[in-house]
Coordinates of C-alpha atoms in Angstrom, one line a residue:
M1 CA 124.6 -108.1 -107.2
M2 CA 125.3 -107.6 -103.3
K3 CA 128.2 -109.8 -103.3
L4 CA 129.9 -108.0 -106.2
I5 CA 129.4 -105.0 -104.6
Q6 CA 130.6 -106.3 -101.4
R7 CA 134.3 -107.6 -103.7
A8 CA 134.1 -103.9 -105.1
R9 CA 134.6 -102.3 -101.5
N10 CA 136.8 -105.3 -100.5
L11 CA 139.4 -104.4 -103.7
A12 CA 138.8 -100.7 -102.8
I13 CA 139.9 -101.2 -99.2
L14 CA 143.1 -103.3 -100.5
I15 CA 143.9 -100.8 -103.2
S16 CA 143.5 -97.7 -100.6
I17 CA 146.0 -100.3 -97.6
F18 CA 148.6 -101.2 -100.2
L19 CA 148.9 -97.7 -101.9
V20 CA 148.9 -95.8 -98.3
S21 CA 151.4 -98.5 -97.0
A22 CA 153.8 -97.7 -100.2
A23 CA 153.1 -94.0 -100.0
L24 CA 154.5 -94.2 -96.3
Q25 CA 158.3 -95.0 -98.3
A26 CA 157.5 -93.2 -101.3
D27 CA 159.5 -89.5 -102.7
T28 CA 155.9 -88.6 -104.5
L29 CA 152.5 -89.3 -104.2
R30 CA 150.4 -88.1 -107.0
L31 CA 146.9 -87.3 -107.2
N32 CA 145.4 -87.5 -110.8
V33 CA 141.8 -86.6 -112.0
G34 CA 140.6 -86.3 -115.4
I35 CA 137.6 -86.4 -117.5
W36 CA 137.0 -88.6 -120.9
P37 CA 134.0 -87.9 -123.0
G38 CA 132.6 -89.7 -125.6
E39 CA 130.5 -92.7 -127.1
L40 CA 130.4 -96.4 -125.2
D41 CA 129.8 -98.3 -128.5
P42 CA 128.1 -101.3 -126.8
E43 CA 129.2 -104.9 -127.8
M44 CA 125.6 -106.2 -126.9
E45 CA 123.8 -104.1 -129.4
G46 CA 124.4 -106.5 -132.2
R47 CA 123.6 -109.6 -130.1
L48 CA 120.3 -108.5 -129.0
R49 CA 119.4 -107.5 -132.2
L50 CA 119.9 -110.7 -133.7
D51 CA 118.5 -112.6 -131.3
D52 CA 115.5 -110.3 -131.3
L53 CA 115.3 -111.4 -135.2
V54 CA 114.6 -114.9 -134.9
D55 CA 112.1 -114.6 -131.5
T56 CA 108.6 -115.7 -131.7
T57 CA 107.5 -112.7 -132.9
P58 CA 110.1 -111.5 -135.1
R59 CA 111.6 -107.9 -134.2
Y60 CA 114.3 -105.5 -135.7
D61 CA 115.7 -103.1 -133.3
L62 CA 116.9 -99.5 -134.5
A63 CA 120.3 -98.5 -133.8
W64 CA 120.8 -97.8 -129.7
A65 CA 120.4 -94.3 -128.6
N66 CA 122.3 -92.2 -125.6
K67 CA 125.5 -93.8 -126.0
D68 CA 127.5 -90.6 -124.8
T69 CA 129.1 -90.9 -121.8
T70 CA 131.2 -88.5 -119.8
T71 CA 133.9 -90.8 -117.7
I72 CA 135.8 -89.6 -114.6
Y73 CA 139.2 -91.4 -116.1
P74 CA 142.0 -91.5 -114.5
L75 CA 140.7 -90.9 -111.1
G76 CA 142.9 -92.5 -108.6
L77 CA 146.6 -92.2 -106.6
Q78 CA 150.2 -92.7 -108.5
Y79 CA 153.4 -92.9 -106.4
F80 CA 157.0 -92.7 -107.3
K81 CA 160.0 -93.9 -105.1
P82 CA 163.6 -93.5 -106.5
I83 CA 165.1 -96.9 -107.1
G84 CA 168.6 -96.7 -109.0
S85 CA 168.4 -94.4 -111.9
G86 CA 164.7 -94.8 -112.9
K87 CA 161.5 -94.7 -110.7
L88 CA 159.2 -97.5 -109.0
V89 CA 155.8 -96.5 -110.0
I90 CA 152.5 -97.8 -108.6
N91 CA 149.0 -96.8 -110.1
G92 CA 145.9 -97.1 -109.3
N93 CA 142.4 -96.1 -110.6
Y94 CA 138.8 -96.3 -110.7
I95 CA 137.0 -96.3 -113.9
R96 CA 133.0 -96.1 -114.2
Y97 CA 130.6 -96.0 -117.9
A98 CA 126.8 -95.1 -117.1
P99 CA 125.4 -94.7 -120.4
E100 CA 121.0 -94.6 -120.6
Y101 CA 120.8 -96.8 -123.3
S102 CA 117.5 -97.7 -125.0
Y103 CA 116.1 -97.8 -128.4
T104 CA 112.7 -99.1 -130.5
G105 CA 111.9 -102.1 -132.0
I106 CA 109.7 -102.8 -134.8
T107 CA 107.9 -106.4 -135.0
T108 CA 106.5 -108.2 -137.8
T109 CA 102.9 -107.9 -136.6
G110 CA 103.2 -104.0 -136.2
S111 CA 104.1 -103.4 -133.0
V112 CA 106.6 -101.0 -131.3
S113 CA 108.8 -102.2 -128.7
L114 CA 110.2 -99.4 -126.2
V115 CA 113.3 -101.1 -124.7
S116 CA 116.0 -99.5 -122.3
L117 CA 118.9 -100.7 -120.2
D118 CA 118.2 -99.4 -116.9
D119 CA 121.3 -98.5 -114.2
F120 CA 123.5 -99.8 -117.0
A121 CA 126.8 -99.7 -115.6
T122 CA 130.7 -100.8 -116.5
T123 CA 133.1 -100.6 -113.6
D124 CA 136.6 -101.3 -114.0
W125 CA 139.4 -101.2 -110.9
E126 CA 143.0 -101.1 -112.1
L127 CA 146.5 -101.5 -110.0
E128 CA 149.5 -101.4 -111.8
A129 CA 153.5 -101.5 -111.0
G130 CA 156.3 -100.0 -113.3
Y131 CA 159.5 -98.7 -113.3
E132 CA 160.0 -95.7 -115.0
I133 CA 163.3 -95.7 -117.2
P134 CA 165.2 -92.4 -118.0
L135 CA 167.2 -91.8 -121.2
L136 CA 168.6 -88.8 -123.2
G137 CA 169.4 -86.9 -120.0
N138 CA 165.9 -87.0 -118.4
K139 CA 164.1 -85.7 -121.8
L140 CA 162.8 -89.5 -122.6
F141 CA 160.8 -91.7 -120.3
F142 CA 160.2 -95.5 -120.9
T143 CA 157.4 -96.9 -118.5
P144 CA 156.6 -100.5 -118.5
R145 CA 153.7 -101.7 -116.4
L146 CA 152.2 -105.2 -114.9
G147 CA 148.4 -104.5 -114.1
F148 CA 145.7 -106.5 -112.7
R149 CA 142.0 -105.3 -114.3
W150 CA 138.6 -106.4 -112.0
H151 CA 136.0 -105.8 -114.8
T152 CA 131.8 -105.8 -114.0
Q153 CA 128.9 -104.9 -116.2
E154 CA 125.4 -104.7 -115.2
F155 CA 121.9 -103.5 -116.1
N156 CA 118.1 -104.1 -116.1
Y157 CA 116.5 -104.9 -119.3
D158 CA 112.8 -102.7 -119.5
E159 CA 110.4 -103.2 -122.5
L160 CA 107.3 -102.1 -122.8
T161 CA 105.5 -103.4 -126.5
L162 CA 102.5 -101.8 -127.8
G163 CA 100.4 -102.3 -131.2
S164 CA 98.9 -105.7 -132.2
T165 CA 101.0 -107.1 -129.4
V166 CA 101.0 -105.5 -125.8
A167 CA 104.2 -107.0 -123.8
V168 CA 105.8 -105.8 -120.8
S169 CA 108.9 -107.0 -119.1
L170 CA 109.3 -108.0 -115.2
D171 CA 112.6 -107.8 -113.6
S172 CA 115.4 -108.8 -116.1
P173 CA 118.8 -108.5 -114.5
F174 CA 122.4 -108.8 -116.4
S175 CA 125.7 -108.9 -114.5
G176 CA 128.8 -110.3 -115.6
N177 CA 132.5 -110.1 -114.1
A178 CA 136.2 -110.5 -115.1
R179 CA 139.7 -110.2 -113.9
G180 CA 142.9 -110.7 -115.3
S181 CA 146.4 -109.4 -116.0
Y182 CA 147.6 -106.7 -118.9
I183 CA 150.7 -105.0 -119.9
A184 CA 151.1 -101.3 -120.8
L185 CA 153.8 -99.1 -121.8
E186 CA 154.2 -95.3 -121.3
T187 CA 156.5 -93.1 -123.3
K188 CA 157.2 -89.6 -122.6
I189 CA 159.5 -86.8 -124.5
Y190 CA 160.3 -83.6 -123.4
V191 CA 160.3 -81.3 -126.6
L192 CA 160.1 -78.0 -124.7
P193 CA 161.2 -77.7 -120.7
Q194 CA 157.3 -78.0 -119.5
V195 CA 155.9 -79.6 -122.5
A196 CA 156.1 -83.1 -122.9
I197 CA 154.4 -85.8 -126.0
V198 CA 153.0 -88.7 -124.1
V199 CA 152.0 -92.1 -125.7
D200 CA 150.5 -94.7 -123.9
L201 CA 149.4 -98.5 -124.7
M202 CA 147.9 -100.9 -123.0
T203 CA 146.6 -104.5 -123.8
T204 CA 145.3 -108.0 -122.3
S205 CA 146.3 -110.1 -125.4
V206 CA 149.5 -111.8 -124.0
F207 CA 147.6 -113.0 -121.4
P208 CA 144.9 -115.5 -122.4
N209 CA 142.7 -116.1 -119.0
F210 CA 141.3 -112.6 -118.5
G211 CA 137.7 -113.8 -117.7
G212 CA 134.8 -114.8 -115.1
S213 CA 131.5 -115.4 -115.4
M214 CA 127.9 -113.9 -116.4
E215 CA 124.4 -114.2 -115.7
F216 CA 121.3 -112.8 -117.8
E217 CA 117.4 -113.4 -116.6
Q218 CA 114.8 -112.0 -118.5
T219 CA 110.9 -112.7 -117.9
V220 CA 108.4 -111.1 -120.2
L221 CA 104.8 -111.3 -120.6
E222 CA 103.0 -110.7 -124.0
T223 CA 99.6 -111.0 -124.9
P224 CA 97.5 -113.2 -124.8
S225 CA 98.6 -115.3 -122.6
T226 CA 102.8 -115.8 -123.6
L227 CA 105.1 -116.4 -120.9
K228 CA 108.8 -115.7 -122.3
Y229 CA 111.6 -116.5 -119.7
D230 CA 115.3 -117.0 -120.2
R231 CA 118.0 -117.3 -117.7
A232 CA 121.5 -117.7 -119.0
T233 CA 124.9 -118.5 -117.6
A234 CA 128.2 -118.3 -119.2
S235 CA 131.2 -117.9 -118.9
Y236 CA 132.6 -114.0 -119.3
E237 CA 135.7 -113.6 -121.7
V238 CA 137.3 -110.0 -122.0
E239 CA 139.9 -108.5 -124.1
F240 CA 141.0 -105.2 -123.6
S241 CA 143.3 -102.5 -125.3
R242 CA 143.6 -99.0 -125.4
Y243 CA 145.7 -96.7 -126.7
S244 CA 146.3 -92.5 -125.8
V245 CA 148.4 -90.1 -127.2
G246 CA 148.3 -86.7 -126.0
V247 CA 150.7 -83.4 -124.6
Q248 CA 151.7 -82.9 -121.1
Y249 CA 152.4 -79.4 -119.5
D250 CA 153.7 -79.2 -116.4
V251 CA 152.0 -76.1 -115.4
A252 CA 154.4 -76.2 -111.9
P253 CA 157.1 -78.7 -110.4
K254 CA 154.2 -80.3 -108.8
A255 CA 151.4 -79.4 -111.1
H256 CA 151.0 -81.5 -114.4
I257 CA 148.0 -81.5 -117.2
Q258 CA 147.7 -83.3 -119.9
L259 CA 145.1 -83.2 -122.8
G260 CA 144.7 -85.6 -126.0
I261 CA 143.0 -88.4 -127.3
R262 CA 142.4 -91.9 -125.7
E263 CA 140.2 -95.1 -127.1
E264 CA 139.5 -98.6 -125.0
T265 CA 138.3 -101.8 -127.5
Q266 CA 136.7 -104.5 -125.4
K267 CA 136.2 -107.8 -127.3
T268 CA 133.7 -110.0 -125.6
S269 CA 132.3 -113.5 -125.5
Y270 CA 130.3 -116.0 -123.8
P271 CA 132.3 -119.2 -123.8
G272 CA 129.4 -122.2 -122.4
Y273 CA 126.4 -119.9 -123.1
Y274 CA 123.5 -121.9 -121.9
N275 CA 119.8 -120.7 -121.8
L276 CA 117.0 -122.0 -119.3
A277 CA 114.5 -120.9 -121.7
I278 CA 110.5 -121.3 -121.5
R279 CA 108.3 -120.5 -124.1
T280 CA 104.8 -121.0 -123.6
S281 CA 103.9 -120.4 -126.7
G282 CA 104.9 -123.9 -127.8
I283 CA 108.2 -126.2 -127.5
D284 CA 109.7 -125.7 -130.8
N285 CA 110.1 -121.9 -129.9
T286 CA 111.9 -122.8 -126.5
V287 CA 114.1 -125.2 -128.8
N288 CA 114.7 -122.3 -131.3
E289 CA 115.4 -119.9 -128.8
I290 CA 118.0 -122.3 -126.7
V291 CA 119.8 -123.0 -130.2
S292 CA 120.2 -119.2 -131.5
D293 CA 121.2 -117.9 -128.3
I294 CA 124.1 -120.7 -128.8
V295 CA 125.1 -119.0 -132.0
F296 CA 124.6 -115.4 -130.9
W297 CA 126.4 -115.5 -127.6
D298 CA 128.6 -118.5 -127.8
Y299 CA 130.0 -118.2 -131.0
Q300 CA 130.5 -114.8 -131.5
K301 CA 132.8 -112.2 -130.3
Q302 CA 131.7 -108.6 -130.3
T303 CA 133.6 -105.4 -130.2
Q304 CA 133.0 -102.3 -127.7
T305 CA 134.5 -99.0 -128.1
K306 CA 134.9 -96.2 -126.1
G307 CA 136.8 -92.5 -127.2
F308 CA 137.5 -90.0 -127.9
A309 CA 139.5 -87.1 -126.0
F310 CA 140.4 -86.9 -123.0
F311 CA 141.6 -83.9 -120.0
S312 CA 143.5 -84.7 -116.9
F313 CA 144.9 -82.9 -114.0
G314 CA 147.7 -84.4 -111.4
Y315 CA 149.0 -83.2 -108.4
D316 CA 152.0 -84.1 -106.4
I317 CA 152.6 -84.4 -102.7
D318 CA 156.1 -85.0 -101.3
I319 CA 156.2 -87.6 -98.5

């Protein structure tokens, strides 16, 4: 965990140095901030539900609650430098989702489990460079971009089960991080002198090596005298795609607001998933947990979505 925090700080410093040094020669530096509310529909929900269905004491998990999250995005810097007939464009952004996920599970023995993913957070750092191409007398602009993204996800699994069976979880952290490249294209067309339609598309699909590693440790004590311990490791492969469609209004030559819809889809898999599982209730239960985890985590790609509406404000500073 501390290593991830340190890496995030180092990346933030690197981006800051890069943008500041670039801005010293730039024509315009734009500060961007926006709000992106909506639900973060998690890829973990299906995996954990299937996993619990084949547990030592089978449990059915109800739909997760508290999926709403208001994300500050964009939050970053953008600079433009005239080169030829167009402009070099460099962006740096920070994204963080922090929904307070919780759900209820009902076991086959009539017990009720209250589960929460404490301190859940998904964080992304983006750095990209592109070139803005003006057409139709500066009414139409195409900006193809190449970007780098660093993605992390973390939470602590917390469980309390009451009824015919009583169970409580101890410290059970999850952490995953992945990094890779993506391509993006922004199309902007002015329909009025101060009003433009803006469409932006982003995908990692052309770069197959967007990945990293994952660790997930769970410890649950269950009556009468059962210990359930899991320590899983795997690769962490992620695919991203994002689209946004909106309207930009230039309030002033240096002030711009955007309003529209945005949705991001994340497809996640865990190749090479291996779980060091221990079940004091018997070797059969231990083997069952190891095999089922491979099926539900290694061989399944689950989808996570985030949307929908957004609002952003940008202000230009001449350098």
